[in-house]
Amino acid sequence: MEFLKDQNLKELNRICKDNVLTKVLLAKFSRWKIGGIADCIVRPGNTKEVAALIAYLNTNNIPYLVIGSTSNLLFADEGVRAVILQVGNRMSDYMVTKDSVWVEAGKWVPGFARNVAQAGLSGVEHTAGIPGTLGGLICMNGGSQRKGIGSNIKSVTAVSPTGKIQTFRNGECLFKYRASAFQNNGYVITEAELEFNQRKDYAGIRDEMLKILRERRVKFPQNMPNCGSTFISNPDIYNKYGPPGAVIEELGYKGYKKGDAVISKEHANFINNVGNAKASDVLWLIKNIQKDVYQKTGFKMEAEVKYVNPMGKVIPATNVSKN
Ligand SMILES: Cc1cc2nc3c(=O)[nH]c(=O)nc-3n(C[C@H](O)[C@H](O)[C@H](O)COP(=O)(O)OP(=O)(O)OC[C@H]3O[C@@H](n4cnc5c(N)ncnc54)[C@H](O)[C@@H]3O)c2cc1C
């Protein structure tokens, strides 16, 4: 590991209480089952540990990136030469007070939606079944039914690229459709405070969530590694031609493959890994679909999926210049 010395690894282990993995094969570790070897993955346990980690990495000029559960990430075939900071289940505490919920960013979203509903609060039903951590959901302003988690955010606590703990109010998070300030500012989200509506009928909230889960099971491919929607639904294309899945289907892409990367037959905006797909296969499909859609509609679709390059930079998969 050229960018990390033994002394660096020792310090990362000290800060993270030995929650450090080395030489991890991303083709086994990641949701899409794609990617080369990640040299180092650290799993901090609270905001203070994140701050100490980042301060150390910054002082020693060691590159890093942050991930949640990798549900929206395509890792490079060459692997990653940067420290991967995973905010996951070591940071998944939460607390409900009346209509607000404080939660750590590593909390698993489907579990969070259930916990919030059980507390008699409504407004998070649309996130039922979204595989990811709360930090990833906030960064992506994820949600379903054209909603985003941003509308429930009161404040977000995050660690700056120099290791300072800061709190952002909703307006400072710059939430837009599937976008937020955290996609570009290098901060690591560690905690959030959300607000919901108090309702007395838990059964009504639960029924709504079960309905959404049933619809997801019918609409989306099950049991195949993928990263959910590949392209963002752009309102201009949506109004004229429909959602990305319909536009891609119209072009005859369903079932189309490159290597082991296959456009889902159930939903044309999903790319399944049916064996040993490579990131280069997925990027090839993305590039060609984007080109064909542009030729047909005059609109350039943007990827919702993010590519992690070998240096650890996280960029929209449509902005990758190679392939
Ligand atoms: C089958 C399937 C269905 C899906 N359905 C939906 C859906 O209905 N709606 C939807 O919105 N998404 C959906 N997704 C996409 C994905 O689940 C969401 O984007 C999810 O919020 C990503 O969370 P994650 O923890 O896996 O983040 P990751 O994929 O690990 O990371 C995503 C982005 O968030 C950043 N990030 C992660 N954690 C943090 C943090 N703590 N601080 C700062 N930045 C962070 C990463 O750097 C990266 O840029 C689906 C994915 C799959 C596989």
Coordinates of C-alpha atoms and ligand atoms in Angstrom, one line a residue:
M1 CA 0.0 0.0 0.0
E2 CA 1.9 2.9 -1.3
F3 CA -0.3 5.7 0.1
L4 CA -0.4 4.2 3.6
K5 CA 2.5 3.2 5.8
D6 CA 2.4 0.8 8.7
Q7 CA 2.5 3.7 11.1
N8 CA -0.6 5.2 9.4
L9 CA -2.5 1.9 9.7
K10 CA -1.6 1.7 13.4
E11 CA -3.0 5.2 14.0
L12 CA -6.2 4.4 12.0
N13 CA -6.7 1.3 14.1
R14 CA -6.1 3.3 17.3
I15 CA -8.7 5.9 16.4
C16 CA -11.3 3.4 15.1
K17 CA -10.8 0.9 17.9
D18 CA -9.5 -1.8 15.5
N19 CA -12.4 -1.4 13.0
V20 CA -10.1 -1.4 10.0
L21 CA -10.2 -3.7 7.0
T22 CA -7.3 -4.0 4.5
K23 CA -7.2 -5.5 1.0
V24 CA -10.9 -5.9 0.6
L25 CA -12.2 -7.3 -2.8
L26 CA -15.0 -4.8 -3.8
A27 CA -16.5 -7.4 -6.1
K28 CA -17.5 -9.3 -3.0
F29 CA -18.0 -6.3 -0.6
S30 CA -20.1 -3.9 -2.7
R31 CA -23.8 -4.0 -3.4
W32 CA -23.3 -4.4 -7.2
K33 CA -20.6 -7.0 -6.7
I34 CA -18.2 -5.0 -8.9
G35 CA -14.8 -3.5 -8.3
G36 CA -11.1 -4.3 -7.6
I37 CA -9.3 -4.3 -4.3
A38 CA -9.8 -1.5 -1.8
D39 CA -6.6 -1.0 0.2
C40 CA -8.3 0.2 3.4
I41 CA -11.8 0.5 4.8
V42 CA -12.3 2.1 8.3
R43 CA -15.5 1.9 10.2
P44 CA -15.8 4.7 12.8
G45 CA -18.1 4.4 15.8
N46 CA -19.3 8.0 16.4
T47 CA -18.9 11.7 15.3
K48 CA -15.8 12.2 17.4
E49 CA -14.1 9.3 15.9
V50 CA -15.0 10.5 12.4
A51 CA -13.6 14.0 13.3
A52 CA -10.4 12.5 14.7
L53 CA -10.0 10.3 11.6
I54 CA -10.4 13.1 9.1
A55 CA -8.2 15.4 11.0
Y56 CA -5.5 12.7 10.9
L57 CA -6.0 12.0 7.2
N58 CA -6.0 15.7 6.4
T59 CA -2.8 16.4 8.3
N60 CA -1.0 13.5 6.7
N61 CA -2.3 14.3 3.2
I62 CA -4.0 10.8 2.9
P63 CA -6.9 10.7 0.4
Y64 CA -10.2 9.4 1.6
L65 CA -13.9 9.0 0.6
V66 CA -17.0 8.2 2.5
I67 CA -19.5 5.4 1.8
G68 CA -22.6 4.1 3.4
S69 CA -23.9 0.6 2.2
T70 CA -22.6 1.1 -1.4
S71 CA -26.2 0.9 -2.9
N72 CA -25.5 3.7 -5.3
L73 CA -21.8 3.1 -6.1
L74 CA -19.9 1.6 -8.9
F75 CA -16.3 0.9 -7.9
A76 CA -13.4 0.9 -10.4
D77 CA -12.1 -2.4 -11.7
E78 CA -8.7 -1.1 -10.6
G79 CA -9.9 -0.9 -7.0
V80 CA -9.4 2.2 -4.7
R81 CA -6.1 3.7 -3.5
A82 CA -7.7 5.9 -0.8
V83 CA -9.0 5.3 2.7
I84 CA -12.7 4.4 2.5
L85 CA -14.5 5.7 5.5
Q86 CA -17.7 3.6 6.0
V87 CA -20.4 5.1 8.1
G88 CA -22.5 2.0 8.9
N89 CA -24.0 0.0 11.7
R90 CA -21.4 1.1 14.3
M91 CA -23.2 4.4 14.0
S92 CA -26.9 3.5 14.1
D93 CA -28.4 4.9 17.3
Y94 CA -31.6 6.9 17.2
M95 CA -33.9 8.7 19.6
V96 CA -37.5 9.9 19.2
T97 CA -38.8 13.0 21.0
K98 CA -42.4 14.0 20.1
D99 CA -42.4 14.7 16.4
S100 CA -38.6 14.8 15.9
V101 CA -36.0 12.1 15.6
W102 CA -32.3 12.3 16.2
V103 CA -30.4 9.6 14.3
E104 CA -26.8 8.6 13.5
A105 CA -25.9 8.4 9.8
G106 CA -25.1 4.8 9.7
K107 CA -28.7 3.7 10.5
W108 CA -30.2 1.3 7.9
V109 CA -33.1 3.2 6.1
P110 CA -35.7 0.4 6.0
G111 CA -35.2 -0.2 9.8
F112 CA -35.4 3.6 10.4
A113 CA -38.6 3.9 8.4
R114 CA -40.1 1.1 10.6
N115 CA -38.9 2.6 13.9
V116 CA -40.3 6.1 13.0
A117 CA -43.7 4.5 12.0
Q118 CA -43.8 2.5 15.2
A119 CA -43.4 5.8 17.1
G120 CA -46.7 7.0 15.4
L121 CA -44.9 9.4 13.1
S122 CA -45.7 9.7 9.4
G123 CA -43.8 11.3 6.5
V124 CA -41.1 8.7 6.0
E125 CA -43.3 6.0 4.4
H126 CA -41.9 6.7 1.0
T127 CA -38.4 5.5 2.1
A128 CA -39.7 2.0 3.0
G129 CA -37.5 -0.6 1.2
I130 CA -34.8 1.8 0.0
P131 CA -31.5 -0.1 0.7
G132 CA -29.0 2.3 2.2
T133 CA -27.9 4.2 5.2
L134 CA -29.4 7.5 6.3
G135 CA -26.2 9.3 5.5
G136 CA -26.3 8.0 1.9
L137 CA -30.0 8.9 1.7
I138 CA -29.4 12.4 2.9
C139 CA -26.4 12.9 0.5
M140 CA -28.5 11.7 -2.4
N141 CA -31.7 13.3 -1.1
G142 CA -33.2 9.9 -1.8
G143 CA -36.8 8.8 -1.6
S144 CA -39.6 7.5 -3.8
Q145 CA -42.9 8.7 -5.2
R146 CA -40.9 11.8 -6.4
K147 CA -40.2 12.7 -2.7
G148 CA -36.8 13.2 -1.1
I149 CA -35.7 12.8 2.6
G150 CA -34.6 16.5 2.5
S151 CA -38.1 17.7 3.2
N152 CA -38.0 16.0 6.6
I153 CA -34.5 17.3 7.6
K154 CA -34.3 19.9 10.4
S155 CA -30.5 19.8 10.7
V156 CA -27.5 17.7 9.7
T157 CA -24.3 17.2 11.6
A158 CA -21.2 16.6 9.5
V159 CA -17.4 16.6 9.7
S160 CA -15.5 19.0 7.5
P161 CA -12.5 18.0 5.3
T162 CA -10.3 19.4 8.0
G163 CA -12.0 17.5 10.8
K164 CA -14.3 20.2 12.3
I165 CA -17.8 19.1 13.5
Q166 CA -20.5 21.4 12.0
T167 CA -24.3 21.6 12.0
F168 CA -26.2 22.6 8.9
R169 CA -29.8 23.8 8.9
N170 CA -32.1 22.5 6.2
G171 CA -31.7 25.5 4.0
E172 CA -27.9 25.1 4.0
C173 CA -28.1 21.6 2.8
L174 CA -29.2 22.8 -0.7
F175 CA -31.5 19.8 -1.3
K176 CA -32.7 19.4 -4.9
Y177 CA -34.1 16.4 -6.7
R178 CA -31.6 13.5 -5.8
A179 CA -29.0 16.1 -4.9
S180 CA -27.6 17.9 -1.9
A181 CA -24.6 20.0 -0.9
F182 CA -23.0 16.9 0.5
Q183 CA -22.3 15.4 -2.9
N184 CA -19.6 18.0 -3.6
N185 CA -18.4 19.5 -0.3
G186 CA -16.2 16.6 1.1
Y187 CA -18.1 16.6 4.4
V188 CA -19.0 13.4 6.2
I189 CA -22.5 13.3 7.5
T190 CA -22.6 11.7 11.0
E191 CA -26.0 12.7 12.6
A192 CA -29.3 14.3 11.6
E193 CA -32.4 15.6 13.2
L194 CA -35.6 15.0 11.3
E195 CA -39.2 16.1 11.8
F196 CA -42.4 14.2 11.0
N197 CA -46.1 14.5 11.5
Q198 CA -47.6 13.0 14.6
R199 CA -50.4 10.5 13.8
K200 CA -52.4 8.3 16.1
D201 CA -53.1 5.4 13.7
Y202 CA -50.0 3.3 13.4
A203 CA -52.0 0.8 11.3
G204 CA -52.6 3.5 8.6
I205 CA -48.9 4.3 8.4
R206 CA -48.0 0.6 8.3
D207 CA -50.6 -0.1 5.6
E208 CA -49.1 2.7 3.5
M209 CA -45.6 1.3 3.9
L210 CA -46.7 -2.3 3.0
K211 CA -48.4 -0.9 -0.1
I212 CA -45.2 0.8 -1.2
L213 CA -43.1 -2.3 -0.5
R214 CA -45.6 -4.5 -2.5
E215 CA -45.3 -2.0 -5.5
R216 CA -41.5 -2.1 -5.2
R217 CA -41.4 -5.9 -5.3
V218 CA -43.5 -5.9 -8.6
K219 CA -41.7 -3.0 -10.2
F220 CA -38.0 -3.6 -9.4
P221 CA -35.8 -6.6 -10.1
Q222 CA -35.3 -8.8 -7.1
N223 CA -32.3 -11.0 -6.2
M224 CA -29.8 -9.6 -8.7
P225 CA -27.0 -7.3 -7.7
N226 CA -27.7 -3.8 -9.1
C227 CA -27.6 -0.2 -7.9
G228 CA -31.3 0.7 -8.4
S229 CA -32.0 3.5 -10.9
T230 CA -29.0 4.1 -13.1
F231 CA -30.2 7.5 -14.5
I232 CA -31.9 10.4 -12.7
S233 CA -35.5 11.2 -13.7
N234 CA -35.2 14.6 -15.3
P235 CA -38.5 16.6 -15.1
D236 CA -38.1 17.9 -18.7
I237 CA -37.6 14.4 -20.2
Y238 CA -40.3 13.1 -17.8
N239 CA -42.9 15.5 -19.0
K240 CA -42.2 14.9 -22.7
Y241 CA -41.2 11.2 -22.9
G242 CA -41.8 9.6 -19.4
P243 CA -39.4 8.2 -16.8
P244 CA -35.9 7.0 -17.8
G245 CA -37.0 3.4 -17.6
A246 CA -39.7 4.0 -20.2
V247 CA -37.4 6.0 -22.5
I248 CA -34.6 3.3 -22.4
E249 CA -37.2 0.5 -22.9
E250 CA -38.6 2.3 -25.9
L251 CA -35.1 2.2 -27.5
G252 CA -35.1 -1.6 -27.2
Y253 CA -32.5 -1.9 -24.5
K254 CA -34.4 -4.4 -22.2
G255 CA -32.2 -7.6 -21.9
Y256 CA -29.3 -5.9 -23.8
K257 CA -25.9 -6.9 -22.3
K258 CA -22.3 -6.1 -22.3
G259 CA -20.3 -8.8 -20.6
D260 CA -22.2 -9.8 -17.5
A261 CA -23.9 -6.4 -17.2
V262 CA -27.5 -6.7 -18.4
I263 CA -30.3 -4.2 -18.7
S264 CA -33.0 -5.6 -16.5
K265 CA -36.0 -7.1 -18.3
E266 CA -38.3 -5.9 -15.5
H267 CA -37.1 -2.3 -15.3
A268 CA -34.9 -0.8 -18.1
N269 CA -33.3 1.8 -15.7
F270 CA -31.7 -1.0 -13.7
I271 CA -28.5 -2.8 -14.7
N272 CA -28.1 -6.2 -13.2
N273 CA -24.7 -8.0 -12.6
V274 CA -25.6 -11.5 -13.7
G275 CA -22.1 -12.9 -12.9
N276 CA -18.8 -11.2 -13.1
A277 CA -19.7 -7.8 -14.6
K278 CA -16.9 -5.2 -14.7
A279 CA -17.3 -1.5 -14.0
S280 CA -16.1 -1.0 -17.6
D281 CA -19.1 -3.0 -18.9
V282 CA -21.5 -0.9 -16.9
L283 CA -19.9 2.4 -18.0
W284 CA -20.1 1.3 -21.6
L285 CA -23.8 0.6 -21.3
I286 CA -24.4 3.9 -19.5
K287 CA -22.4 5.9 -22.2
N288 CA -24.3 4.2 -25.1
I289 CA -27.7 4.6 -23.5
Q290 CA -27.0 8.2 -22.8
K291 CA -25.9 8.7 -26.4
D292 CA -29.0 7.0 -27.9
V293 CA -31.4 8.8 -25.6
Y294 CA -29.8 12.1 -26.6
Q295 CA -30.1 11.3 -30.3
K296 CA -33.8 10.4 -29.9
T297 CA -34.9 13.2 -27.5
G298 CA -32.2 15.9 -27.5
F299 CA -31.9 15.5 -23.7
K300 CA -28.7 14.3 -22.0
M301 CA -29.7 12.0 -19.1
E302 CA -27.5 12.2 -16.0
A303 CA -26.5 9.2 -13.9
E304 CA -27.9 8.8 -10.4
V305 CA -25.2 6.1 -9.9
K306 CA -21.8 7.4 -8.7
Y307 CA -18.5 6.0 -9.9
V308 CA -15.6 5.6 -7.5
N309 CA -12.4 6.0 -9.4
P310 CA -9.1 4.4 -8.4
M311 CA -8.0 7.6 -6.6
G312 CA -11.2 7.6 -4.5
K313 CA -13.0 10.4 -6.3
V314 CA -16.8 9.9 -6.4
I315 CA -18.3 11.3 -9.6
P316 CA -21.6 10.7 -11.5
A317 CA -21.1 7.7 -13.7
T318 CA -22.0 9.8 -16.8
N319 CA -19.0 12.0 -16.1
V320 CA -16.4 9.3 -16.5
S321 CA -14.2 10.1 -19.5
K322 CA -12.6 6.7 -20.2
N323 CA -14.5 3.8 -22.0
Ligands
LIG1 C1 -32.6 -2.2 -5.4 C2 -32.3 -0.8 -5.2 C3 -33.4 0.1 -5.1 C4 -33.2 1.5 -4.9 N1 -34.3 2.3 -4.8 C5 -34.1 3.6 -4.5 C6 -35.2 4.5 -4.4 O1 -36.4 4.1 -4.5 N2 -35.0 5.8 -4.2 C7 -33.7 6.3 -4.0 O2 -33.5 7.5 -3.8 N3 -32.6 5.5 -4.2 C8 -32.8 4.1 -4.4 N4 -31.7 3.3 -4.5 C9 -30.3 3.9 -4.5 C10 -29.7 3.9 -3.1 O3 -30.3 2.9 -2.3 C11 -29.8 5.2 -2.4 O4 -29.1 6.2 -3.1 C12 -29.3 5.2 -1.0 O5 -29.7 6.3 -0.3 C13 -27.7 5.1 -0.9 O6 -27.3 4.9 0.4 P1 -26.0 4.2 0.8 O7 -25.8 4.2 2.2 O8 -25.9 2.8 0.1 O9 -24.9 5.2 0.1 P2 -23.7 4.8 -0.8 O10 -24.2 4.2 -2.1 O11 -22.7 4.1 -0.1 O12 -23.2 6.3 -1.2 C14 -24.0 7.1 -2.0 C15 -23.5 8.6 -2.0 O13 -23.6 9.1 -0.7 C16 -22.4 9.5 -0.1 N5 -22.4 9.1 1.3 C17 -22.7 7.9 1.9 N6 -22.7 8.0 3.2 C18 -22.4 9.3 3.5 C19 -22.2 10.1 4.7 N7 -22.3 9.5 5.9 N8 -21.8 11.4 4.6 C20 -21.6 12.0 3.4 N9 -21.8 11.3 2.2 C21 -22.2 10.0 2.2 C22 -21.3 8.6 -0.9 O14 -20.0 9.3 -0.9 C23 -22.0 8.6 -2.3 O15 -21.7 9.8 -3.0 C24 -31.9 2.0 -4.7 C25 -30.8 1.1 -4.8 C26 -31.0 -0.3 -5.0 C27 -29.8 -1.2 -5.0

